[in-house]
Short mmCIF file of C-alpha atoms in Angstrom, two decimals:
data_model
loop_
_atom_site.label_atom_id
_atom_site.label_comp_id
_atom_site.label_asym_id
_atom_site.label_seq_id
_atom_site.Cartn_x
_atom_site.Cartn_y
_atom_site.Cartn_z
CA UNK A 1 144.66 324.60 29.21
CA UNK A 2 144.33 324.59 25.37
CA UNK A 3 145.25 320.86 25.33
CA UNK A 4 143.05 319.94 28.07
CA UNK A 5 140.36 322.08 26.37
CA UNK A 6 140.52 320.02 23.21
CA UNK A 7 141.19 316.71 25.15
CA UNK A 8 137.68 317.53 26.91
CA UNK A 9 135.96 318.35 23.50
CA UNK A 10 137.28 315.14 21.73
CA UNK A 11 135.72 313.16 24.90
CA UNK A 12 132.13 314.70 24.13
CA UNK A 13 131.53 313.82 20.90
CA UNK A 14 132.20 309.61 22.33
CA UNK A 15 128.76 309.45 24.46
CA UNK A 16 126.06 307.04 23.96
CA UNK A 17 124.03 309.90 21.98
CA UNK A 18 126.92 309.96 19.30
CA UNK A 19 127.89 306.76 18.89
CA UNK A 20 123.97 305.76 17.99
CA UNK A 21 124.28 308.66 15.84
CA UNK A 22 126.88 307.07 14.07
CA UNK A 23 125.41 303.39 13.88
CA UNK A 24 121.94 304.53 12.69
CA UNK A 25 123.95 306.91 9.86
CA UNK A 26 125.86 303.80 8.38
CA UNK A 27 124.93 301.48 5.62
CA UNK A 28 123.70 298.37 7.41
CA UNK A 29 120.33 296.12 7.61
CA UNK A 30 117.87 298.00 10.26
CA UNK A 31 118.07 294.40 12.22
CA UNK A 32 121.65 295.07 12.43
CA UNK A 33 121.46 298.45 13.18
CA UNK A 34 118.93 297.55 16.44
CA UNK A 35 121.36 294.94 17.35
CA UNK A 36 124.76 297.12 17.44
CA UNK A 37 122.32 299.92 19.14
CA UNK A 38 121.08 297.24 22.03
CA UNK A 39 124.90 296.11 22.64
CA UNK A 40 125.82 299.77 23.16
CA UNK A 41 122.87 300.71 25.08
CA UNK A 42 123.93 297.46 27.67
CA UNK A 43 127.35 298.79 27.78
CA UNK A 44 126.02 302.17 28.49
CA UNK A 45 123.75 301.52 31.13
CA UNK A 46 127.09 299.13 32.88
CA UNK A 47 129.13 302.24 32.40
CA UNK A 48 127.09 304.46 33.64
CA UNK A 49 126.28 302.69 36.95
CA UNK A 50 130.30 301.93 37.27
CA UNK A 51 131.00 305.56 37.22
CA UNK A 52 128.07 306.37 38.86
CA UNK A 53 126.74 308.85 36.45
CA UNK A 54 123.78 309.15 34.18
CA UNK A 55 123.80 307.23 31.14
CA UNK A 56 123.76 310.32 28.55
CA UNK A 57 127.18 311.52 30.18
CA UNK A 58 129.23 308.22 30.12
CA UNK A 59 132.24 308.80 28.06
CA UNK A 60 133.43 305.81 26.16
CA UNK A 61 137.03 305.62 27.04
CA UNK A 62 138.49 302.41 25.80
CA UNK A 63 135.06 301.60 24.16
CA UNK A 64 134.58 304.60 22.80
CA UNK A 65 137.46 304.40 20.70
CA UNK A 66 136.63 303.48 17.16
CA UNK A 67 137.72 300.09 16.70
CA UNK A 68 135.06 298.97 19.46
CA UNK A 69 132.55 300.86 17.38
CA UNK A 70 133.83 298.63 14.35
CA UNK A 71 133.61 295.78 16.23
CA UNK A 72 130.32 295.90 17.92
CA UNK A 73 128.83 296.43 14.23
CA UNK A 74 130.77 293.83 13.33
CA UNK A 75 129.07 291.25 15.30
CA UNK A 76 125.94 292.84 14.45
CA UNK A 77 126.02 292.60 10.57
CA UNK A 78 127.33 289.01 10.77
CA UNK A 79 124.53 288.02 12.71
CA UNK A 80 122.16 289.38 10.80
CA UNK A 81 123.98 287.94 7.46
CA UNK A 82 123.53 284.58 8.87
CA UNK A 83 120.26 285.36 10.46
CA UNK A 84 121.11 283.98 13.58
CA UNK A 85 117.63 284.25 15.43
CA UNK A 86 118.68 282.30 18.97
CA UNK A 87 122.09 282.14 20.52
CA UNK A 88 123.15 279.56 23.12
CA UNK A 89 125.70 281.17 26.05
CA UNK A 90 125.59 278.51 28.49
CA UNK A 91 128.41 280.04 30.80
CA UNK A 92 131.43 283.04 30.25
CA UNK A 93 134.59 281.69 32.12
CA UNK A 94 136.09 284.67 33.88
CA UNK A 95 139.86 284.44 35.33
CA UNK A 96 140.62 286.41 38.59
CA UNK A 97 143.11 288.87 40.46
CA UNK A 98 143.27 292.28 39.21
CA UNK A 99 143.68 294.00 35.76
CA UNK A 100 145.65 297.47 35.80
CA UNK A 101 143.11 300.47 34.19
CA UNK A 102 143.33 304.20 33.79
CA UNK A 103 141.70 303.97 37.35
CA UNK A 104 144.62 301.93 38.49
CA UNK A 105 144.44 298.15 39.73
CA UNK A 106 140.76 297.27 39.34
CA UNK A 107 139.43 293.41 40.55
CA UNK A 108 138.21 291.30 38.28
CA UNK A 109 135.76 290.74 36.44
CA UNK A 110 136.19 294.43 36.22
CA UNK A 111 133.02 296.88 37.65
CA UNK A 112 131.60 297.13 34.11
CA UNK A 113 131.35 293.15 33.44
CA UNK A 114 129.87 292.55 36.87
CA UNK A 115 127.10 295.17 35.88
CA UNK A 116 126.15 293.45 32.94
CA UNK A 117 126.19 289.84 34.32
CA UNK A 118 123.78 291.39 37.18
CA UNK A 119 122.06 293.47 35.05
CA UNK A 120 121.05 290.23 32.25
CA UNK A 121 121.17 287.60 34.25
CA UNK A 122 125.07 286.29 32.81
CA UNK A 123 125.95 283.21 34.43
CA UNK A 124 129.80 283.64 35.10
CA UNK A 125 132.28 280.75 35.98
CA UNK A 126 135.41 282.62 37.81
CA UNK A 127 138.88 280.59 37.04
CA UNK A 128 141.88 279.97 38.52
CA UNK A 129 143.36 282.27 35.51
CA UNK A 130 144.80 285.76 36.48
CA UNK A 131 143.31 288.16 33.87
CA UNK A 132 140.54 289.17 32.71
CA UNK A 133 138.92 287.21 30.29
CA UNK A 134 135.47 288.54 29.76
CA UNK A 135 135.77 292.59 28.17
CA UNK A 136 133.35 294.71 28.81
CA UNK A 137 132.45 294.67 25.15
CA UNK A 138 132.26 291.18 24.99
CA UNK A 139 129.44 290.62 27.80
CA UNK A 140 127.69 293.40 26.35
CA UNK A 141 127.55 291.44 22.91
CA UNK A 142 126.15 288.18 24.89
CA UNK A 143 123.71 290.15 27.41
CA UNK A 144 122.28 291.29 24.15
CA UNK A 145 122.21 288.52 21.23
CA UNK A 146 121.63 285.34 24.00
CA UNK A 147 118.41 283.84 24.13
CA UNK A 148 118.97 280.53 25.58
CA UNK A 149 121.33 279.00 28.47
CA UNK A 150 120.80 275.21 27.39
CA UNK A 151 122.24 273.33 24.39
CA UNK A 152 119.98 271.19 22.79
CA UNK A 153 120.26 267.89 23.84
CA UNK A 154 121.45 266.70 20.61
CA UNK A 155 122.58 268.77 17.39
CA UNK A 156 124.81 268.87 14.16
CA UNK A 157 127.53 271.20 14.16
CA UNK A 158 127.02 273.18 11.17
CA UNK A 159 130.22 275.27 11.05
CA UNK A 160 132.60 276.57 13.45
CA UNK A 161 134.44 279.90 13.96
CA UNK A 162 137.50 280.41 16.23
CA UNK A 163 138.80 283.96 17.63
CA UNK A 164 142.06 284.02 19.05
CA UNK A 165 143.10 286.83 21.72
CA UNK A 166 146.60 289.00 21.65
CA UNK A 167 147.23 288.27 25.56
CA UNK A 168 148.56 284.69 26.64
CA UNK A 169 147.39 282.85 29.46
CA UNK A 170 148.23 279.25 30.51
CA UNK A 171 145.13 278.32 28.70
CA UNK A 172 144.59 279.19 24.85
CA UNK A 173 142.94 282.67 24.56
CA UNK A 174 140.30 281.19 22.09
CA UNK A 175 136.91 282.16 21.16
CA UNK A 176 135.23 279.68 19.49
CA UNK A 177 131.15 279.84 18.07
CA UNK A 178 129.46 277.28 16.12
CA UNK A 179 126.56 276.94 14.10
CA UNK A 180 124.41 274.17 15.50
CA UNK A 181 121.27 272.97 14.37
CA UNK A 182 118.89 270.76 17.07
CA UNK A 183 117.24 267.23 16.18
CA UNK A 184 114.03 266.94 14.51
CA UNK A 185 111.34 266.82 17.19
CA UNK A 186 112.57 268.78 20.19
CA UNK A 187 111.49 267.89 23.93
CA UNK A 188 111.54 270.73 25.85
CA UNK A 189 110.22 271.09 29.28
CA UNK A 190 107.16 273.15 29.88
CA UNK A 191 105.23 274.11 33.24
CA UNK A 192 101.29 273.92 33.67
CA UNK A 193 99.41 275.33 36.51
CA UNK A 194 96.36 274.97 37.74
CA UNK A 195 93.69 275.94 40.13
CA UNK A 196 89.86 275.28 41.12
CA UNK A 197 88.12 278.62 41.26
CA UNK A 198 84.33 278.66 42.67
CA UNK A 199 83.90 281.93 43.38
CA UNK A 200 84.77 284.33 40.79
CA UNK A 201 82.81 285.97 37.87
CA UNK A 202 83.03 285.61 34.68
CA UNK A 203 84.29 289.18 34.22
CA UNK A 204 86.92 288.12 36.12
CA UNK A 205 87.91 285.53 34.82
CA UNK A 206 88.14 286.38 31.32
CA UNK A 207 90.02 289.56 32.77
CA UNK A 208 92.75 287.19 34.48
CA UNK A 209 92.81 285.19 31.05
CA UNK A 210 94.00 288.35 29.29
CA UNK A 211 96.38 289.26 31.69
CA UNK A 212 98.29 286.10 32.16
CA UNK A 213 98.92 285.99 28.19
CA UNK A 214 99.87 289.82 28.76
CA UNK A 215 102.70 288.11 30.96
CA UNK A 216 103.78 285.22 28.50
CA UNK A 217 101.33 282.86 29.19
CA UNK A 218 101.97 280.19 26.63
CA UNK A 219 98.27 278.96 26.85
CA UNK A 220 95.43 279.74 29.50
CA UNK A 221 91.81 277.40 29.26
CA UNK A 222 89.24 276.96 31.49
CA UNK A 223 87.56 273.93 32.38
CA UNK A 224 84.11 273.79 33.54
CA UNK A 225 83.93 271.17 36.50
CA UNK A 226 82.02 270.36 39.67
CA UNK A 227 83.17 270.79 43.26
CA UNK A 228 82.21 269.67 46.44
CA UNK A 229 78.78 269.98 46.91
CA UNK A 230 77.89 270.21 43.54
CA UNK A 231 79.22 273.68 43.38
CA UNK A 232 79.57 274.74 39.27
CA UNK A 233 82.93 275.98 39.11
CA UNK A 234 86.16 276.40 36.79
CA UNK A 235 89.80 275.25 36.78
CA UNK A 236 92.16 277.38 35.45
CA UNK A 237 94.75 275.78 32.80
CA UNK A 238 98.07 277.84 32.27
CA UNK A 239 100.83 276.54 30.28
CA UNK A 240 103.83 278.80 30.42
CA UNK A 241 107.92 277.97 30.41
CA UNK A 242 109.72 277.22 33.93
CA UNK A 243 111.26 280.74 34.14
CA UNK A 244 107.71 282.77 33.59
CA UNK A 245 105.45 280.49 36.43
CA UNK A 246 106.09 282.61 39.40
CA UNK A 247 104.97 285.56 37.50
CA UNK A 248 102.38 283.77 36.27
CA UNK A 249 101.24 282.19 39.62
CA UNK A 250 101.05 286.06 41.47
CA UNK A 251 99.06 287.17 38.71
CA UNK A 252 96.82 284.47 39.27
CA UNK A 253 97.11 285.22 43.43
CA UNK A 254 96.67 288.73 42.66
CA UNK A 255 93.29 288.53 40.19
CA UNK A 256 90.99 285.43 41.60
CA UNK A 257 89.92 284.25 45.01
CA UNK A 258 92.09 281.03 44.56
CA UNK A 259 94.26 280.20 47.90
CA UNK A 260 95.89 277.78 46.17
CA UNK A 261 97.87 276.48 42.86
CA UNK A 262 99.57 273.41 41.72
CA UNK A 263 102.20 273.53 39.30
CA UNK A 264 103.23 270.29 36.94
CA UNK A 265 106.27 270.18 35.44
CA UNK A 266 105.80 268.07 31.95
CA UNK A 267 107.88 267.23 29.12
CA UNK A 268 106.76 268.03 25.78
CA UNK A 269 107.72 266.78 21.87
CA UNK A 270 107.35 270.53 19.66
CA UNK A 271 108.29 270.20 16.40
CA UNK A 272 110.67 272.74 14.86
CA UNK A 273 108.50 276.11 14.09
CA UNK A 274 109.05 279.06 12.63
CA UNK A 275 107.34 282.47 11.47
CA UNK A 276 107.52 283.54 7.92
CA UNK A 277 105.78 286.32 6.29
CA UNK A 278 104.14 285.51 2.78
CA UNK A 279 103.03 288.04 0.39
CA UNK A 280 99.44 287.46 -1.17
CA UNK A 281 97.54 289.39 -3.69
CA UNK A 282 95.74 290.80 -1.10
CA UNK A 283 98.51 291.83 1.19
CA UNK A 284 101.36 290.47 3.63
CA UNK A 285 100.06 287.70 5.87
CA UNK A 286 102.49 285.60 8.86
CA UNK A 287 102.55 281.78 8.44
CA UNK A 288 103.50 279.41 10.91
CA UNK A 289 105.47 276.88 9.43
CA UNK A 290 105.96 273.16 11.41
CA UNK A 291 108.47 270.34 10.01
CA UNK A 292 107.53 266.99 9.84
CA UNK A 293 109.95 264.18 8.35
CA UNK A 294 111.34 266.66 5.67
CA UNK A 295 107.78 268.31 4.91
CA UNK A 296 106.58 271.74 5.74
CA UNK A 297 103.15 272.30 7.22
CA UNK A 298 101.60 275.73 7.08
CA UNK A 299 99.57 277.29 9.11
CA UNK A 300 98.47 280.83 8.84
CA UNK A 301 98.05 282.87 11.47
CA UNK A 302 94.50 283.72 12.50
CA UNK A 303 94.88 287.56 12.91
CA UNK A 304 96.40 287.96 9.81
CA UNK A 305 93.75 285.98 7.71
CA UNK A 306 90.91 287.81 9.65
CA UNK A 307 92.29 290.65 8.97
CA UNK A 308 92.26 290.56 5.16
CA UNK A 309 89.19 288.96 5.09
CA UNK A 310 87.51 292.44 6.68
CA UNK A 311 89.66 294.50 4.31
CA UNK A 312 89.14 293.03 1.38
CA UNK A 313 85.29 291.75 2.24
CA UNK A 314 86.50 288.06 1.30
CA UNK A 315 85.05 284.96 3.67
CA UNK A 316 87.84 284.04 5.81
CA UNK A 317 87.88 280.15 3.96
CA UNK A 318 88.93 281.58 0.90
CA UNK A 319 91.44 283.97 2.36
CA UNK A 320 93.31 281.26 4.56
CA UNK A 321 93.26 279.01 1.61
CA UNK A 322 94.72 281.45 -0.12
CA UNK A 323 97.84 282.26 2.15
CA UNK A 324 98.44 278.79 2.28
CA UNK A 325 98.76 278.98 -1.37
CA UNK A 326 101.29 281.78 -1.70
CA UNK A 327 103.53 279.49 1.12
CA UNK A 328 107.05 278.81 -0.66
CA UNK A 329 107.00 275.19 -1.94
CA UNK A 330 109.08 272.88 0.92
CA UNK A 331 112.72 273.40 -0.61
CA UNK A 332 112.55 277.05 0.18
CA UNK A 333 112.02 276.77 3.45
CA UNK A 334 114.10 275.63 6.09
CA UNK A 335 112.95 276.59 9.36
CA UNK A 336 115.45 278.19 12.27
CA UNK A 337 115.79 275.31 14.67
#
């Protein structure tokens, strides 16, 4: 009983509750700090519907044990060192068969993978390869740091990094990330839908407008035109990425008397963009910054320079001009592809 009793009190203090205890007491960046908290959070929420209890009483077996701690933060500081802002996973390979556990012969991937593949939207390629190749940990780690599915269509490798696993497998047991960096001008793919409305007022309409950029909306515009029978009336403009239109489209459905809407897929040229924040004598402002052959363009955002115009009681010219100003001259800079 007495080693069962301390066995059992060891276990408690390796829950979800503790081990974000832990992460938020060490000495890392707050970004990496939300990151390592996100990863274990994913792998909570797997474990907990694999064991089928609640998420504050999953015990971190395996995971639990401190060198998963270590290497969860791990990943999270050197991603936040190299300020890694988007992450490309465009498939995990799994192998097949079984893989023996403390619950005996499990199928693979095991229950806790196949959680977090359904639970993030993972897209898994099973292989011929008896093992498993994809640790809980490890999906965990991609469910939370991957924002895209698609390589560029053309990019520089940077720098590469190669992990190699203890267990051998007729195939090399190698991790391997690089550091990419996308052409110039990128073409991405972008959807726009659209819809004559003839019937709706204006109320409405500028209540679906807010709504739809509530949803991700990239852009929403109306265009005043005239319908059959000379009928005033508006189309509705939406530009939005592939994966948010059907969201888009039933909020549309759901808000306006339209029966209808036709949806366009176009290519676009974007050039590379990013977000900085610049510090002015009258406060911190964001700055959209846009490449162009080697130059920076900036562009600061409206809210921001509105904003210190009203504090400070300065016309909003002046301000804006004044951001633009404080933007780091064009060697600083090098915008996140």
């Amino acid at each position: 009983g007495e080693h069962h009793g301390h066995h059992h009190h060891h276990h408690e203090h390796r829950g979800l509750k503790e081990i974000l205890h832990i992460i938020d007491h060490t000495e890392i960046s707050d970004r990496a700090k939300e990151t390592a908290c996100r990863i274990f959070r994913i792998l909570a929420e797997a474990e907990s519907a694999a064991h089928g209890v609640p998420m504050e009483e999953v015990h971190f077996h395996e995971v639990g044990a401190v060198d998963s701690i270590v290497d969860i933060v791990a990943v999270a500081v050197c991603l936040d060192n190299l300020n890694i802002t988007r992450a490309v996973v465009p498939v995990l390979c799994e192998g097949s068969g079984f893989v023996r556990c403390q619950h005996g012969m499990i199928p693979v991937p095991v229950p806790a993978v196949a959680n977090i593949a359904g639970a993030n939207g993972l897209k898994l390629k099973l292989t011929e390869i008896q093992g498993e190749l994809v640790t809980p940990t490890g999906a965990a780690i991609v469910a939370a740091v991957k924002t895209d599915d698609k390589l560029p269509e053309a990019f520089t490798i940077v720098k590469t990094g190669m992990g190699a696993g203890k267990r051998s497998y007729e195939r090399p047991s190698i991790l391997r990330a690089m550091l990419i960096r996308g052409e110039e001008s990128r073409k991405d793919t972008i959807c726009k839908l659209e819809t004559n409305i003839d019937d709706c007022t204006g109320e409405m309409l500028g209540y679906v407008m807010d709504r739809l950029f509530e949803e991700g909306a990239r852009d929403v515009h109306y265009i005043p035109v005239f319908m059959k029978k000379n009928r005033p009336a508006y189309q509705l403009n939406v530009i939005c990425s592939e994966e948010d239109a059907d969201r888009l489209e039933r909020v549309i459905f759901a808000e306006t008397t339209t029966i209808g809407i036709r949806r366009l897929c176009m290519e676009r040229t974007v050039l590379p963009r990013e977000v900085i924040q610049v510090g002015t004598p009258l406060g911190q402002a964001s700055v959209k910054v846009c490449r162009l052959e080697g130059e920076n363009r900036y562009y600061p955002e409206y809210a921001d320079a509105a904003r210190l115009s009203r504090e400070h009681k300065r016309p909003f010219m002046e301000v804006y001009e004044m951001i633009k100003a404080a933007c780091p001259k064009k060697q600083d800079v090098q915008p996140a592809e």
